[in-house]
DNA sequence: CAGTGAGCGAGCTTCCGCTTGACTT
């Protein structure tokens, strides 16, 4: 056979991910070349929506700029191939990827085979190769409808916000609902009134037959509303008789949780390892690329048969037959498409992997969760004990658990928000029988406050979105960073506030009252909606309630399903949505007021001028005085990060106008404290130093502390310069966030890792600058600038034609 | 590039879902 003929006989398989391509190539052998498309290769053009509204919503697709090389390579490989196997995922997006490839690569039906598999196992792949099918154009149309709908919603809605709220904002089917969830929770929290009651806990002892004493904690089945009632009860208990009334035992079984999906992995990694959802995904990506776990963006809880078999083998050999119990889990989440397996170790017998600490920890989590899912139920006996108090109708209650058979608990315990200490607490109960008499050690009634609803963590928000069927595994992490980038949401720690609580204690025959302090409402790494987020949300809820409705996605998904089975034409479905939606947009542009979230707080007692808060061009601000008063301009001040338009008081707002504040002199120059774009700062001799968050208060800060901050800043600035040269003051070796680098005439250049930055000579530096200049002619800033100007020109042209068009229509 | 807060006005921003690197100051 000639070389050419050999090449022509080639089978080209195209999958979505390069890591997958590598694995599959091994299964298929020499006759097959497996390549990756790296996801979608085309998308709607940015200009004019990328949708031809005058021509039945015809999509205008362009090859994505970062896929040009991929497409070029695939095209040339197609030339050498007899058969092209389109092996993208078996879901809506995957079918569309196959179709785009078919179109762009100019394939013919005769040379094209569409294949699908849900597991990356040899059996599954070989079976798929034996069962090719044509591209399902109805499913492709469902994807086109999804894509066009999202584009129309996003690109019509966002400009409304630019006009009515603030430039550069965004709205969309997914992100706007995510923000809505946070805003509504924040309002619940603001409206929440904490209520308190006294919870009574007692420590008893019981003496067994051998005269040994055992301790027992029990809680009263009633909470007292007032301190007086609690005091009365404890006083009564001073001389009370406590006896066991009833002991009941109840068997329980616990079952393991399903193997991980993207969403559950993000939640567990957040709770157990403290990872953000973005961190989890990038660590998982590395494990996936190294072939250690299966694909990490999935909504399926299914495991391949071979994986279950391997898990069984491992459980048997490590722990014994009685720990094996296989299960098929079913997905509960709305709109799951299950194109992949659950996230599991590639090899079930591999208990640990090498790599970074984060990779090892995440792998451990995945390994244990997967194995546990095929292990036996745990059998537990729960004991409940009631204890009577002489002369009272109230009873104490205690419960304990004994694990009869640990089963999957041996491997993995799914975390809730309960801490470990609590898990140990309901462990053992001492041996007790009915009629046993108990001795009292101590008793206390502590005032407990009802809890505000919790703010969402990133992972909790993902869970909520998934429950509602909003967003996909590949978009959870990006969505969360988008809403933070737009300034709708900030992720923060809040320290909480001291709160007093009352305590009544009975000890050594005496009842005492006291008042103590606890810290309440502290939050770690939670999502807080900002004022902008709230104003945008309120605007959308008012004018586009149908779009930000929690059910909107579910509703359109039903339409997409009908398109996918061929019952509805996709352009018809889009038309039915778009006509009324577009009218809604036009009407809103015409009728709605600019929305600044303005709130009048009252008037300044000194001058009588009105004090209002609203969103200004640069964010939330307070204003003292009227804009209508032409003689005198109003004074303005930014709100601090912690303050909110919704909750700020008149007093707090008035304080803002006391800034900037003169603190005095240092080295004969003025020291001024103020609040700027980046938060509270101290200014001295033309230089700025930020105040420490949570430590310094701009209203209270002293001159001494301000000087400290100035000196610290100086120190940092000095450390920034590692080396400079007399010959060329523009060239410096600097210390940056990612280690040393060379700064030269406003541009930055890398220093190779093996070089010692401090020992570089002037000539060596110049050489690095030259080399760097050749390889990467510009830093990232410069490249993005170039990009924006290039595309800027395009959009300029298109925008003006579009403007003309719409003007002509009218 | 930090005390700003609709001066003219043009041009720009934006969606959701598939995928990875390249590169950050």
Short mmCIF file of C-alpha atoms (C1' of nucleotides) in Angstrom, two decimals, chain A residues 17 40 93 146 162 168 170 173-175 295 297 474-475 618-619 638 677 683 736 741 792 796 799, chain B residues 1-7 9-25:
data_model
loop_
_atom_site.label_atom_id
_atom_site.label_comp_id
_atom_site.label_asym_id
_atom_site.label_seq_id
_atom_site.Cartn_x
_atom_site.Cartn_y
_atom_site.Cartn_z
CA UNK A 17 -11.97 17.54 24.89
CA UNK A 40 -17.92 24.89 20.19
CA UNK A 93 -24.86 21.29 22.90
CA UNK A 146 -31.53 28.07 23.21
CA UNK A 162 -27.14 51.06 30.30
CA UNK A 168 -21.66 48.37 31.12
CA UNK A 170 -25.59 43.17 32.04
CA UNK A 173 -31.58 34.46 31.75
CA UNK A 174 -29.19 32.91 34.27
CA UNK A 175 -27.21 35.71 35.93
CA UNK A 295 -14.90 14.38 33.34
CA UNK A 297 -18.51 18.94 34.21
CA UNK A 474 -19.98 24.27 32.70
CA UNK A 475 -21.43 27.63 33.68
CA UNK A 618 -19.32 55.95 40.47
CA UNK A 619 -21.48 53.87 42.77
CA UNK A 638 -19.40 57.90 48.61
CA UNK A 677 -12.69 54.81 44.93
CA UNK A 683 -3.03 60.87 52.08
CA UNK A 736 5.49 41.88 41.96
CA UNK A 741 10.09 41.08 36.95
CA UNK A 792 -14.18 48.22 18.05
CA UNK A 796 -18.54 50.86 15.02
CA UNK A 799 -23.60 49.85 14.84
"C1'" DC B 1 -3.28 56.97 39.52
"C1'" DA B 2 -8.01 57.93 45.09
"C1'" DG B 3 -11.29 64.95 47.38
"C1'" DT B 4 -15.27 62.68 41.17
"C1'" DG B 5 -21.18 62.96 41.13
"C1'" DA B 6 -25.53 63.62 34.10
"C1'" DG B 7 -20.84 70.67 31.11
"C1'" DG B 9 -20.81 64.06 22.50
"C1'" DA B 10 -19.08 59.79 20.22
"C1'" DG B 11 -18.11 55.24 21.21
"C1'" DC B 12 -18.24 51.46 24.20
"C1'" DT B 13 -20.35 48.04 27.24
"C1'" DT B 14 -23.87 42.93 26.94
"C1'" DC B 15 -25.89 36.86 26.73
"C1'" DC B 16 -25.19 31.26 27.75
"C1'" DG B 17 -22.54 26.99 26.98
"C1'" DC B 18 -18.97 24.00 24.93
"C1'" DT B 19 -13.71 23.72 25.63
"C1'" DT B 20 -8.31 24.91 27.04
"C1'" DG B 21 -4.08 27.31 27.55
"C1'" DA B 22 -1.29 31.87 27.87
"C1'" DC B 23 -0.14 34.91 30.96
"C1'" DT B 24 -0.70 37.86 34.58
"C1'" DT B 25 2.58 42.83 37.93
#
